[in-house]
mmCIF file of C-alpha atoms in Angstrom:
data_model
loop_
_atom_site.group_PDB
_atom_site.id
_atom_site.type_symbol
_atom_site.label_atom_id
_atom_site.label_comp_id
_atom_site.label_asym_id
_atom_site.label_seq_id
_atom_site.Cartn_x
_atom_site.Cartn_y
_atom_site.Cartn_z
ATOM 1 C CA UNK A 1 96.685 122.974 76.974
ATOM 2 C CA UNK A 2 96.356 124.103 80.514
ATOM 3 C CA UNK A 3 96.589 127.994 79.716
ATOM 4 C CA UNK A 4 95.901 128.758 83.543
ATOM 5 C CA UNK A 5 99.211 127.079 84.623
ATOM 6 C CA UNK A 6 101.164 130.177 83.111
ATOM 7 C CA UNK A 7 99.487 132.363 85.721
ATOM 8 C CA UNK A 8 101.269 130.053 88.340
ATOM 9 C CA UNK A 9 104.346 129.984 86.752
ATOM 10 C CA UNK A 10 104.479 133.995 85.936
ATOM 11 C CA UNK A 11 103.064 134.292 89.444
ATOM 12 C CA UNK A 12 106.251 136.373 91.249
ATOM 13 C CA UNK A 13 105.244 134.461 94.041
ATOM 14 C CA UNK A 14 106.233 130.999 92.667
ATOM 15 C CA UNK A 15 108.629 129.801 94.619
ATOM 16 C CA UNK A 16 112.318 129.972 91.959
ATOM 17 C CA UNK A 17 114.045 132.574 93.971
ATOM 18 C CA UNK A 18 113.533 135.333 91.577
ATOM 19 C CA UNK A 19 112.806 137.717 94.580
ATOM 20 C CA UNK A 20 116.486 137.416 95.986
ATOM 21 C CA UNK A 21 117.831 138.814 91.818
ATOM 22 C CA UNK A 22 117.612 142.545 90.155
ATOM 23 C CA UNK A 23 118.339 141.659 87.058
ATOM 24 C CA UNK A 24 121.434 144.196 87.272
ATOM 25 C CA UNK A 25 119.402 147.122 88.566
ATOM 26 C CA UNK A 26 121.381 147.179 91.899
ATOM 27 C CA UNK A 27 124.344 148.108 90.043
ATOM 28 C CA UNK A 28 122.686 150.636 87.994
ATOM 29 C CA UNK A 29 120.753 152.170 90.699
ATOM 30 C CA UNK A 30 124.581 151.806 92.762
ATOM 31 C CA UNK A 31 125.955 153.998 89.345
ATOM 32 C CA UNK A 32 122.999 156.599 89.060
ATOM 33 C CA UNK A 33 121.660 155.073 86.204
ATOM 34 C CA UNK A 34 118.355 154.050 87.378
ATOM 35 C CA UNK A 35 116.906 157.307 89.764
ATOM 36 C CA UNK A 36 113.167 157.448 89.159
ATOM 37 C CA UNK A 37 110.722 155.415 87.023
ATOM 38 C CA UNK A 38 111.343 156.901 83.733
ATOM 39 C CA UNK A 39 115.291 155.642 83.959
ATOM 40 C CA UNK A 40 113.677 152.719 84.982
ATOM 41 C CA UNK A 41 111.612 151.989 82.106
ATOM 42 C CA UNK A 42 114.895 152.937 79.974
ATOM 43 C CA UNK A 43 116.816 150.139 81.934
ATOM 44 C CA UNK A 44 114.010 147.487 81.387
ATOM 45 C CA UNK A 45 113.426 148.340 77.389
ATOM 46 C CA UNK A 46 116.863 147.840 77.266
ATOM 47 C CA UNK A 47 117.206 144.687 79.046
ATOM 48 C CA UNK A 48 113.503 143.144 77.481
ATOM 49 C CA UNK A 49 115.351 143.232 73.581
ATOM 50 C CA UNK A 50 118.274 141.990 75.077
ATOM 51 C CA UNK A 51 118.640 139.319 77.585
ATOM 52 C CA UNK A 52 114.987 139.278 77.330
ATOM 53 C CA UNK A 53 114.823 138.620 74.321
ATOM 54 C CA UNK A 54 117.613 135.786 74.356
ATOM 55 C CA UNK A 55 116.095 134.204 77.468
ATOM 56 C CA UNK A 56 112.469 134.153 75.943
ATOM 57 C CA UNK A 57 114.057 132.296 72.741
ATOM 58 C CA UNK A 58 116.036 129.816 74.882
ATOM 59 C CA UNK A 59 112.202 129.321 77.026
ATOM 60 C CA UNK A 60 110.173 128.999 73.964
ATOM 61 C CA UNK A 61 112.561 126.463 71.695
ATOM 62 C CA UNK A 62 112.707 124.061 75.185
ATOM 63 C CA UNK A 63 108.638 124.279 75.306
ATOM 64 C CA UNK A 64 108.970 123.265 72.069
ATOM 65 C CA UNK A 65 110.205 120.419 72.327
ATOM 66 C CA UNK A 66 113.948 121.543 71.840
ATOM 67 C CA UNK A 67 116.350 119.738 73.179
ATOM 68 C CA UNK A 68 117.160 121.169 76.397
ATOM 69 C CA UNK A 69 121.091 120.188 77.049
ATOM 70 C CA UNK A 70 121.989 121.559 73.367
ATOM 71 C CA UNK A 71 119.985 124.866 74.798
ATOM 72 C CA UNK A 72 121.659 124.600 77.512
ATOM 73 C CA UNK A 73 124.650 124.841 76.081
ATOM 74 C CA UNK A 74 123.702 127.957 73.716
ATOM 75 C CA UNK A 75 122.430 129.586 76.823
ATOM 76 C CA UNK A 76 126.059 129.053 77.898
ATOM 77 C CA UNK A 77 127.210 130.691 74.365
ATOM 78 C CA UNK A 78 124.954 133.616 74.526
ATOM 79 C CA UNK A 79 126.216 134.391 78.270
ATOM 80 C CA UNK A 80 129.906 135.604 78.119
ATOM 81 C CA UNK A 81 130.970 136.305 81.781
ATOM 82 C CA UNK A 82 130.492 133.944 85.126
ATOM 83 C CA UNK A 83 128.592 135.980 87.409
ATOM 84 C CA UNK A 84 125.604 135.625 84.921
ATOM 85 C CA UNK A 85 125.969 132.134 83.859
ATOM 86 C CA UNK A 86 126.276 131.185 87.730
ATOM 87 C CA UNK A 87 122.919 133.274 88.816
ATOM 88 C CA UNK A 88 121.340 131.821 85.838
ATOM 89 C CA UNK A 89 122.200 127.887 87.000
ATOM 90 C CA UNK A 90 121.450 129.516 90.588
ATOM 91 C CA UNK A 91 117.766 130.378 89.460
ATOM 92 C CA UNK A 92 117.890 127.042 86.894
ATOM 93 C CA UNK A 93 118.059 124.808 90.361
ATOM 94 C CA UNK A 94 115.529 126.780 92.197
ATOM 95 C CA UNK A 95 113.007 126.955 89.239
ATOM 96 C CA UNK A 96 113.855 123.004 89.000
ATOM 97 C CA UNK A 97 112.673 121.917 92.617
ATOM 98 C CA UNK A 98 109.661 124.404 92.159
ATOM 99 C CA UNK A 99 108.468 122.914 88.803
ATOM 100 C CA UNK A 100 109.137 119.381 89.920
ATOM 101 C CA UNK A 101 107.314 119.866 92.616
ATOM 102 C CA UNK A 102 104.274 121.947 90.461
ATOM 103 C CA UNK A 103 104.426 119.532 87.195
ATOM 104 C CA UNK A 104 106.149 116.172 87.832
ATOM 105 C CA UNK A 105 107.405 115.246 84.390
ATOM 106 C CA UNK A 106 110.013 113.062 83.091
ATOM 107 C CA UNK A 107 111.470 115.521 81.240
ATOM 108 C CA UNK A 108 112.348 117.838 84.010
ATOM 109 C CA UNK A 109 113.534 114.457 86.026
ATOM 110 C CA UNK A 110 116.228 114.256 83.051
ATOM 111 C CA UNK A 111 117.239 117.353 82.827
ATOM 112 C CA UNK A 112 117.666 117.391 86.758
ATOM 113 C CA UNK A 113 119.606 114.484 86.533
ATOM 114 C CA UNK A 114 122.056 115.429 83.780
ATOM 115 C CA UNK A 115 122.230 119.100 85.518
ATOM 116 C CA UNK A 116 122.748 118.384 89.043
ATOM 117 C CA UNK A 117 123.653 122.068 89.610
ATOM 118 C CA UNK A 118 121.513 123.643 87.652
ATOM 119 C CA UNK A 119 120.540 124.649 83.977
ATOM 120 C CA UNK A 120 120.320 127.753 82.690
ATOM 121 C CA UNK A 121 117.045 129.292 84.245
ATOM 122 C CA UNK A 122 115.126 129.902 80.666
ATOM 123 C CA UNK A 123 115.799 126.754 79.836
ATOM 124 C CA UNK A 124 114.577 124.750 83.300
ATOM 125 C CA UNK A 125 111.320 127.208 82.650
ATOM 126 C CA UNK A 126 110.704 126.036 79.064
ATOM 127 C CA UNK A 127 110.821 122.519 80.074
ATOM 128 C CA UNK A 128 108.438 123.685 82.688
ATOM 129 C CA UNK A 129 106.380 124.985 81.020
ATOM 130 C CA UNK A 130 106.121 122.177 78.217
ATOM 131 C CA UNK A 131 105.274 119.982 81.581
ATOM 132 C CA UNK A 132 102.643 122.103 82.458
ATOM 133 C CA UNK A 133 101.094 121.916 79.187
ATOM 134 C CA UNK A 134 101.389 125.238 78.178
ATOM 135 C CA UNK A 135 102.873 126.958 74.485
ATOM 136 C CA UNK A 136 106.278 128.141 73.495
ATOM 137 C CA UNK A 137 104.569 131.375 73.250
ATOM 138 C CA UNK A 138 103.232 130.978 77.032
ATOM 139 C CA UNK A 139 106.812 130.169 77.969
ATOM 140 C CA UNK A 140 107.917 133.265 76.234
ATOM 141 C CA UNK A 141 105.682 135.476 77.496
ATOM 142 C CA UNK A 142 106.632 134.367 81.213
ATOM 143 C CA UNK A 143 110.592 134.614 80.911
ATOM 144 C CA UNK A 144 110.162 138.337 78.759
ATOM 145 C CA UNK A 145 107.916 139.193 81.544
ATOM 146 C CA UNK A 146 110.687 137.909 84.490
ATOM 147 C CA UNK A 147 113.321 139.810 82.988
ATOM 148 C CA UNK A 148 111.261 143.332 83.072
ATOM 149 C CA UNK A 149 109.397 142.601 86.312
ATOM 150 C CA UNK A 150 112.091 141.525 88.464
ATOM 151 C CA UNK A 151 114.056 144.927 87.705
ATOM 152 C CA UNK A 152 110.826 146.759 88.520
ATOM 153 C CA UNK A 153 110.397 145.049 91.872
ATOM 154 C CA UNK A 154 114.215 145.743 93.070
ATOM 155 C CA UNK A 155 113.905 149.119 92.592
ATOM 156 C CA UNK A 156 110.929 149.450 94.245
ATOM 157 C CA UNK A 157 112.910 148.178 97.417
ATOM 158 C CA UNK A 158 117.044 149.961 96.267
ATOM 159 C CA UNK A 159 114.800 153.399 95.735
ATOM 160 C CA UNK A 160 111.437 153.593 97.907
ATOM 161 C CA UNK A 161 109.795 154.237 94.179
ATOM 162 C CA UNK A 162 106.205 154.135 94.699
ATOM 163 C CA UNK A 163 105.198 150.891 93.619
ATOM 164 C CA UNK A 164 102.123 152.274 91.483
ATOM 165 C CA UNK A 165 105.005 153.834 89.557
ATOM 166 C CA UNK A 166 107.090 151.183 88.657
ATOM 167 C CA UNK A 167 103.727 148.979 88.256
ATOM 168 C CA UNK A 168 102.953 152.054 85.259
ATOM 169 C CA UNK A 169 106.354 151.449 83.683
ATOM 170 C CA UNK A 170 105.291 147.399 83.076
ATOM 171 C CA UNK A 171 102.076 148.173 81.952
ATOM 172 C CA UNK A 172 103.954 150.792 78.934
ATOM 173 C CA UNK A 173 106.121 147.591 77.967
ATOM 174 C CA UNK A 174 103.295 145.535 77.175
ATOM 175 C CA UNK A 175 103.619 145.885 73.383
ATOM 176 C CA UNK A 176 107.045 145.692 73.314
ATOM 177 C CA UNK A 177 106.061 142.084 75.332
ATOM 178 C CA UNK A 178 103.733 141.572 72.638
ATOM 179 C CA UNK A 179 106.614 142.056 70.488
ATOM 180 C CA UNK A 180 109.103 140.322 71.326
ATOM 181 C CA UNK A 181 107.315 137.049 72.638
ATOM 182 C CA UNK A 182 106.113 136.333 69.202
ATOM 183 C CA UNK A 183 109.217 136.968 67.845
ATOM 184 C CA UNK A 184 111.081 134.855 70.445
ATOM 185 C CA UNK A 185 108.391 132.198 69.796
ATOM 186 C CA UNK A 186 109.185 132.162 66.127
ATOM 187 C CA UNK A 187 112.493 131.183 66.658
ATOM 188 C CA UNK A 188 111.354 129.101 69.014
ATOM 189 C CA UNK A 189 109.907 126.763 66.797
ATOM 190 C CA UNK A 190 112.744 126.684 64.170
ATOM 191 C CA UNK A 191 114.978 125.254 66.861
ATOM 192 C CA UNK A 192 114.508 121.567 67.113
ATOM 193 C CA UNK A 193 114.910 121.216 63.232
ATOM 194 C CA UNK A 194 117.478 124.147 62.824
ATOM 195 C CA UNK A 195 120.045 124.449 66.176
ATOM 196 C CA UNK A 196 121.155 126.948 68.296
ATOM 197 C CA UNK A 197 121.689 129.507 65.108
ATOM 198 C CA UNK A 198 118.384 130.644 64.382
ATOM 199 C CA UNK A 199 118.083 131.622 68.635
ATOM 200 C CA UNK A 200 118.590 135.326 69.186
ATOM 201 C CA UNK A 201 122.025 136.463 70.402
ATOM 202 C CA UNK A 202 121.268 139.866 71.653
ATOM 203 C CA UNK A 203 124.349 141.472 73.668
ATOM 204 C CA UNK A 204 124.021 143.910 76.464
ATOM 205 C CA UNK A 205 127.777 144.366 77.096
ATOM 206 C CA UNK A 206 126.780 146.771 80.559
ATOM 207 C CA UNK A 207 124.436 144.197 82.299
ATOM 208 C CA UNK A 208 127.835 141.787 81.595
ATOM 209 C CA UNK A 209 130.607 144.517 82.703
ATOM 210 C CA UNK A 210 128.157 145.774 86.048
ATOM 211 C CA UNK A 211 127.430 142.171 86.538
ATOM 212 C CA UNK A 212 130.720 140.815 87.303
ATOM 213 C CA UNK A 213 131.357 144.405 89.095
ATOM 214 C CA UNK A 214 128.354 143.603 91.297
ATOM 215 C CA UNK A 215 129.428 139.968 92.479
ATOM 216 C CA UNK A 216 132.400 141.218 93.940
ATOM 217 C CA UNK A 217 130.777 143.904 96.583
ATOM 218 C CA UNK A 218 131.018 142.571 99.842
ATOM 219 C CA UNK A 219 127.468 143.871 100.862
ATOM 220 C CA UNK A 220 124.915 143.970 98.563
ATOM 221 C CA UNK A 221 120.850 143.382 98.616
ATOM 222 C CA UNK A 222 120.386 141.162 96.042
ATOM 223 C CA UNK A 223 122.336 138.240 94.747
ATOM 224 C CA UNK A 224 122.218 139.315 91.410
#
């Protein structure tokens, strides 16, 4: 186990494009959801035990060993509209050239192959992750983290919130990280002799409606 590889690939400065995505805060800052940094740590509990909680299952079961087209097709089950299943390939093919690059594995070589434009973004990072010789649980912990820090650092730019602020509102999720890692690394496990049922499903039916509202502005900051 190479334990310091997760710090590369949890670094926000590994090159998968997660900088150019706000995990749907542009929309919610757009709607007057998100206005300060305690509406801000609202939107990202919400979103970590929801599609962070789905992502970090999809991310731990392909470290484990899962196999990653059948995840890739329950990543596909567990995300109901387009503009989310096409930023999630988007981010799959960007994570893909970075971990290639970082790890050079025959597992991500197949998955490249058999994807050509991209699989689902948890599911590129488990693989990724199983390259770099790391633990479900690591893989987990890096996608959880993603889907609360990525919010964090958009608003940060859509609202000029001071940055020790939103840095605060990451540091109060980190037992709810705790949390949910372990649990996503659970299920995780039970994957490669169970299938896609024992994965968890969570549904945030407003990241899916704003989502789709969001990829049809015609000027907008971030892609996502």
């Amino acid at each position: 186990m190479n334990r310091a590889a997760l710090m590369v690939l949890a670094d926000g400065r590994f090159p998968a494009g997660g900088h150019a995505h706000s995990g749907g805060a542009e929309a919610a800052v757009a709607a007057g959801r998100i206005t300060d940094a305690a509406s801000l740590e609202a939107f990202c509990r919400g979103r970590l035990h929801t599609a962070g909680l789905v992502a970090a299952g999809l991310a731990a079961a392909a470290a484990a060993g899962g196999d990653p087209l059948a995840l890739d097709d329950a990543a596909d089950a567990r995300t109901p509209v387009p503009a989310l299943r096409t930023a999630a390939r988007r981010l799959g093919r960007q994570m893909m050239r970075a971990a290639r690059a970082a790890w050079p594995s025959a597992e991500l070589d197949a998955l490249a192959a058999a994807r050509p434009r991209g699989a689902h973004q948890p599911v590129v990072l488990g693989v990724a992750a199983r390259a770099a010789g790391l633990t479900p649980l690591d893989a987990a912990y890096a996608v959880a983290y993603e889907n609360v820090s990525g919010p964090a650092t958009a608003v940060v730019r859509l609202l000029s919130l001071d940055p020790f602020d939103a840095t605060a509102v990451l540091a109060r999720l980190a037992g709810d990280l705790d949390r949910l890692a372990a649990d996503a690394a659970a299920a995780g496990a039970r994957f490669p002799a169970e299938g896609p049922q024992v994965l968890p499903a969570s549904s945030a039916p407003l990241l899916d409606i704003t989502a789709e509202q969001h990829a049809a502005w015609p000027v907008r900051l971030f892609a996502s």
